[in-house]
Amino acid sequence: VCSKMTLSRCLDIMRDLYPEDYDFYPCTWYLPAQYEDFCKEAEVKNAKKRKFKQTYIVKPYGGSSGEGIFLLKEPKNYISSYPSKRGTCHVAQEYVSNVYLIDDFKFDFRIYVVLKSLEPLEFHICKEGLARFSTVPYKRPTKKNIHESFMHLTNYSLNKRSKDFCHSEEEDEGSKRTLSSVMRRIDMDGKDSREVWENIELVVCKTIMAIVPEVKVAVHKTIITPGKTGPSFFQILGFDILLMDDLKPILLEVNSSPSLSMDSEEEVSPGVTKYVRSPKDEEVKFPLVRDTILLVLSPNKRKHCEKKRRKRLMHLKKLMSCNESVLSRTSSDVTTCVQMYEDGGEENVEDEEDEEVNQQMSELHLHMDLDCATNEMEEEKFETVPPDSDHKLQTQEGDLHNPDGDHEEALLEESCLKQLYPDPYQEECDQFHILGRVAKLYMNSLGVRKSAGMSSSSFRTFIRKCEFGKKGLTSASVDIMYLDLQRRWDNMNPDLSGLTLSFQAFLDACFEISKICFPAATKLEMLENFVGHCESHLCLRENED
């Protein structure tokens, strides 16, 4: 569902319906199916630009980790310069060249989003994320630097191979940084990071509203049996977001299986690498995984886990508060006891002295345990406190020896996840439910349980039940429309094959029928009239809450 082509298709449809709301995604073409359209639209765009011609980035369908990505200045070079890529499907997009830079380097954000459930829809965003930097100072694409992958691409999997990749444990340095450190840098540059983050939240919400109908259809086809409740599941999604020079967020892609690895590769000698601990990945991903599990647990299990965490924390507090005399004991006293133990090999040493030495050694070990406990509590505090809405990490000055435990309890209850839907963005997002209503029409009309798509007989039945014949659609025109759409989408999407209509093809059919039967000033108005007509005839209207 999060493949480059499916995502692009979903967002393209929403941009046609809501042009002012869905302007955060680059124009996209599917190659080679839309190669002619790509060339024509590129020619028009280049005619408008006098100084800098538009650059295009081409990504292989189903590719990952930056493999197989290249830049083009002229669409015709897709065929002439890359004959080996014929027969391979690609996605071509406008390359965003006017980007926001930090220390002259291009970067993008990896934002983590937890899709908790589909029915009812609920999703959360992680308050902390990662910023991945290119490893060569950025310049606008030219014929000379257009092949500089380490300059134009920010993929970590690609840039970690660069000799200039910088591993740094400082949060505001290196080729991988935390999102909060970049937000602080934006504030230092005199910009408003709060507004940037709110715009990113809106991009996430609108994108989820666009892809959820496709997700529901996929789940319906493969898992859910009619009349029975579907299984419980969740998904962690990775949103790759770029900032333009005016700090407007641009969505690059959505990853359905983002890496949750907490280590990184580091070259120890020429050609030899090893995996090392990555503090920045741990800072982001450990709380993400922990709080996601707590989020999807049942209330009873969640309460049990939180109770165990509190019990563990109280145990550490007891360790720190017990034997204060041991903590105040000087190291010279312990050293003297150790020396007595080492020199006490004579046979006339009394038993009382041996017992005293053993007691001192035990106290020394206890002191070491308390140090470990203190470090563990500090890590617990650091892991649990996410950045605030301004993405400024605040230092906590609470006393770890506080007997009331209010500070520690508050830390345990804090989560790195923030709910986006239903609250606080439900009212703003509910206007984008039109594709969800179309998906319900499609699922209701599939006919055969767990069918791969809508068969020709199911499509005819749908047309007949909705009485489109009375609005001028003949049986012959319906059959021609079905065959045309089925062939078009089989050629466009390599993952779909067979004599059925995919959901995307059914969407095209809905647009064509609405244009014929419900002409209106906008596509949105036509589609809403079409969907309302179908819902009334199929008895699918829902109460508006």
CSV table of C-alpha atoms in Angstrom, one decimal, residues 32-239:
chain,number,residue,atom,x,y,z
A,32,PRO,CA,6.9,3.9,-18.9
A,33,ALA,CA,3.0,3.9,-18.9
A,34,GLN,CA,2.8,7.8,-18.6
A,35,TYR,CA,6.0,8.6,-20.5
A,36,GLU,CA,4.2,10.7,-23.2
A,37,ASP,CA,2.4,12.7,-20.5
A,38,PHE,CA,5.7,13.1,-18.7
A,39,CYS,CA,7.4,14.6,-21.7
A,40,LYS,CA,4.5,16.9,-22.6
A,41,GLU,CA,4.1,18.3,-19.0
A,42,ALA,CA,7.9,18.7,-18.6
A,43,GLU,CA,8.1,20.7,-21.8
A,44,VAL,CA,5.4,23.0,-20.6
A,45,LYS,CA,7.0,23.5,-17.2
A,46,ASN,CA,10.5,24.1,-18.7
A,47,ALA,CA,9.0,26.7,-21.1
A,48,LYS,CA,7.9,28.7,-18.0
A,49,LYS,CA,11.3,28.6,-16.4
A,50,ARG,CA,13.9,30.7,-17.9
A,51,LYS,CA,16.8,30.6,-15.5
A,52,PHE,CA,16.7,27.0,-14.1
A,53,LYS,CA,15.1,24.1,-15.9
A,54,GLN,CA,13.2,21.6,-13.8
A,55,THR,CA,15.1,18.6,-12.7
A,56,TYR,CA,13.4,15.2,-12.2
A,57,ILE,CA,14.2,12.3,-9.9
A,58,VAL,CA,13.5,8.8,-11.1
A,59,LYS,CA,13.0,6.0,-8.6
A,60,PRO,CA,12.6,2.3,-9.4
A,61,TYR,CA,9.2,0.9,-8.5
A,62,GLY,CA,9.7,-1.2,-5.4
A,63,GLY,CA,13.2,0.0,-4.9
A,64,SER,CA,14.6,0.9,-1.4
A,65,SER,CA,17.7,2.3,0.3
A,66,GLY,CA,18.4,4.7,-2.5
A,67,GLU,CA,19.3,2.0,-5.0
A,68,GLY,CA,18.7,2.7,-8.6
A,69,ILE,CA,17.7,6.4,-8.2
A,70,PHE,CA,19.0,8.9,-10.8
A,71,LEU,CA,18.3,12.5,-11.8
A,72,LEU,CA,17.2,13.8,-15.2
A,73,LYS,CA,17.1,17.2,-16.8
A,74,GLU,CA,15.3,16.1,-20.0
A,75,PRO,CA,12.6,13.4,-19.9
A,76,LYS,CA,13.8,12.0,-23.3
A,77,ASN,CA,17.0,10.9,-21.5
A,78,TYR,CA,14.9,8.3,-19.6
A,79,ILE,CA,14.9,6.2,-22.8
A,80,SER,CA,18.0,7.4,-24.7
A,81,SER,CA,20.4,7.5,-21.8
A,82,TYR,CA,19.1,4.5,-19.8
A,83,PRO,CA,18.3,1.7,-22.3
A,84,SER,CA,19.1,-1.0,-19.8
A,85,LYS,CA,16.2,0.2,-17.7
A,86,ARG,CA,13.6,-0.5,-20.3
A,87,GLY,CA,11.1,-3.0,-19.1
A,88,THR,CA,11.5,-1.7,-15.5
A,89,CYS,CA,8.8,0.4,-14.0
A,90,HIS,CA,9.8,3.7,-12.4
A,91,VAL,CA,8.3,6.6,-10.7
A,92,ALA,CA,9.4,10.1,-11.9
A,93,GLN,CA,8.9,13.1,-9.7
A,94,GLU,CA,9.8,16.8,-9.8
A,95,TYR,CA,13.0,17.2,-7.9
A,96,VAL,CA,12.7,19.8,-5.1
A,97,SER,CA,15.9,22.0,-5.6
A,98,ASN,CA,15.1,25.0,-3.3
A,99,VAL,CA,15.6,23.2,0.0
A,100,TYR,CA,16.4,24.4,3.5
A,101,LEU,CA,20.1,23.8,4.3
A,102,ILE,CA,22.0,23.4,7.6
A,103,ASP,CA,25.7,24.2,7.3
A,104,ASP,CA,25.3,23.9,3.5
A,105,PHE,CA,24.1,20.3,3.7
A,106,LYS,CA,20.7,19.0,2.5
A,107,PHE,CA,18.7,16.8,4.9
A,108,ASP,CA,15.3,15.2,5.4
A,109,PHE,CA,13.4,14.0,8.4
A,110,ARG,CA,12.3,10.5,9.3
A,111,ILE,CA,9.0,10.9,11.1
A,112,TYR,CA,7.5,7.8,12.8
A,113,VAL,CA,3.7,7.4,12.8
A,114,VAL,CA,1.8,4.6,14.6
A,115,LEU,CA,-1.4,3.5,12.9
A,116,LYS,CA,-3.1,1.9,15.8
A,117,SER,CA,-6.4,0.8,14.2
A,118,LEU,CA,-8.5,1.3,11.1
A,119,GLU,CA,-12.0,0.8,12.6
A,120,PRO,CA,-12.2,3.2,14.4
A,121,LEU,CA,-9.4,5.1,12.8
A,122,GLU,CA,-6.7,6.1,15.2
A,123,PHE,CA,-3.1,7.1,14.7
A,124,HIS,CA,-0.3,8.8,16.6
A,125,ILE,CA,3.0,10.6,15.8
A,126,CYS,CA,6.3,10.2,17.6
A,127,LYS,CA,7.4,13.5,19.1
A,128,GLU,CA,11.1,12.7,18.3
A,129,GLY,CA,12.6,11.6,15.0
A,130,LEU,CA,15.8,11.5,13.0
A,131,ALA,CA,17.4,13.9,10.5
A,132,ARG,CA,19.5,12.3,7.8
A,133,PHE,CA,22.1,14.5,6.1
A,134,SER,CA,23.8,14.3,2.7
A,135,THR,CA,27.6,14.1,2.9
A,136,VAL,CA,28.6,16.5,0.2
A,137,PRO,CA,27.7,20.3,0.4
A,138,TYR,CA,24.5,21.0,-1.6
A,139,LYS,CA,24.3,22.9,-4.9
A,140,ARG,CA,21.4,23.1,-7.3
A,141,PRO,CA,21.5,20.3,-9.9
A,142,THR,CA,23.6,21.1,-13.0
A,143,LYS,CA,25.0,18.9,-15.8
A,144,LYS,CA,28.2,18.7,-13.8
A,145,ASN,CA,26.9,17.6,-10.4
A,146,ILE,CA,23.6,15.8,-11.4
A,147,HIS,CA,25.3,12.4,-10.8
A,148,GLU,CA,26.5,13.4,-7.3
A,149,SER,CA,24.4,11.0,-5.3
A,150,PHE,CA,26.0,12.0,-1.9
A,151,MET,CA,24.9,15.6,-2.6
A,152,HIS,CA,21.3,15.2,-3.8
A,153,LEU,CA,20.1,12.1,-1.9
A,154,THR,CA,19.7,11.9,1.9
A,155,ASN,CA,19.1,8.2,2.3
A,156,TYR,CA,21.1,6.9,5.2
A,157,SER,CA,21.7,3.5,3.5
A,158,LEU,CA,23.4,5.4,0.7
A,159,ASN,CA,25.3,8.1,2.5
A,160,LYS,CA,26.8,5.7,5.1
A,161,ARG,CA,29.0,4.4,2.3
A,162,SER,CA,30.5,7.9,1.8
A,163,LYS,CA,34.0,8.6,3.0
A,164,ASP,CA,32.6,11.9,4.4
A,165,PHE,CA,29.9,10.3,6.5
A,166,CYS,CA,30.3,11.7,10.0
A,167,HIS,CA,29.6,9.6,13.1
A,168,SER,CA,29.1,11.9,16.1
A,169,GLU,CA,27.6,11.4,19.5
A,170,GLU,CA,26.9,15.1,19.7
A,171,GLU,CA,23.2,15.6,19.0
A,172,ASP,CA,23.7,18.7,16.8
A,173,GLU,CA,26.6,17.3,14.8
A,174,GLY,CA,27.1,14.4,12.4
A,175,SER,CA,25.4,13.0,9.3
A,176,LYS,CA,22.5,11.7,11.5
A,177,ARG,CA,20.9,13.9,14.1
A,178,THR,CA,17.8,14.0,16.2
A,179,LEU,CA,14.8,15.9,14.9
A,180,SER,CA,14.7,18.0,18.1
A,181,SER,CA,18.3,19.2,17.5
A,182,VAL,CA,17.4,20.4,14.0
A,183,MET,CA,14.3,22.1,15.4
A,184,ARG,CA,16.5,24.0,17.9
A,185,ARG,CA,18.7,25.0,15.0
A,186,ILE,CA,15.7,26.4,13.1
A,187,ASP,CA,14.8,28.4,16.2
A,188,MET,CA,18.4,29.7,16.3
A,189,ASP,CA,18.1,30.8,12.7
A,190,GLY,CA,15.1,33.0,13.7
A,191,LYS,CA,12.4,30.8,12.4
A,192,ASP,CA,9.4,29.2,14.2
A,193,SER,CA,9.9,25.5,14.7
A,194,ARG,CA,6.5,25.2,16.4
A,195,GLU,CA,4.8,26.2,13.1
A,196,VAL,CA,7.1,23.8,11.1
A,197,TRP,CA,6.1,20.9,13.4
A,198,GLU,CA,2.3,21.7,13.2
A,199,ASN,CA,2.6,21.7,9.3
A,200,ILE,CA,4.4,18.3,9.5
A,201,GLU,CA,1.5,17.0,11.6
A,202,LEU,CA,-1.0,18.2,9.0
A,203,VAL,CA,1.0,16.5,6.2
A,204,VAL,CA,0.9,13.2,8.2
A,205,CYS,CA,-2.9,13.5,8.8
A,206,LYS,CA,-3.7,14.3,5.2
A,207,THR,CA,-1.5,11.5,3.9
A,208,ILE,CA,-3.1,8.9,6.2
A,209,MET,CA,-6.5,10.0,5.1
A,210,ALA,CA,-5.5,9.5,1.5
A,211,ILE,CA,-4.0,6.0,2.0
A,212,VAL,CA,-6.4,4.5,4.6
A,213,PRO,CA,-9.0,3.6,2.0
A,214,GLU,CA,-6.5,1.6,0.1
A,215,VAL,CA,-5.4,-0.1,3.3
A,216,LYS,CA,-8.9,-1.0,4.2
A,217,VAL,CA,-9.4,-2.6,0.7
A,218,ALA,CA,-6.2,-4.6,1.0
A,219,VAL,CA,-7.2,-5.9,4.5
A,220,HIS,CA,-10.7,-6.7,3.3
A,221,LYS,CA,-9.4,-8.7,0.3
A,222,THR,CA,-6.9,-10.8,2.2
A,223,ILE,CA,-8.0,-11.1,5.9
A,224,ILE,CA,-11.5,-10.1,6.8
A,225,THR,CA,-14.3,-12.6,6.4
A,226,PRO,CA,-17.7,-10.9,5.8
A,227,GLY,CA,-19.9,-10.8,8.9
A,228,LYS,CA,-16.9,-11.2,11.3
A,229,THR,CA,-14.7,-8.8,13.1
A,230,GLY,CA,-11.3,-8.2,11.6
A,231,PRO,CA,-8.1,-9.0,13.4
A,232,SER,CA,-6.3,-6.5,15.7
A,233,PHE,CA,-3.1,-5.1,14.2
A,234,PHE,CA,-1.0,-2.0,14.1
A,235,GLN,CA,1.7,-0.5,11.9
A,236,ILE,CA,4.7,1.8,12.4
A,237,LEU,CA,5.1,3.9,9.3
A,238,GLY,CA,8.2,6.0,8.4
A,239,PHE,CA,7.4,9.4,6.7
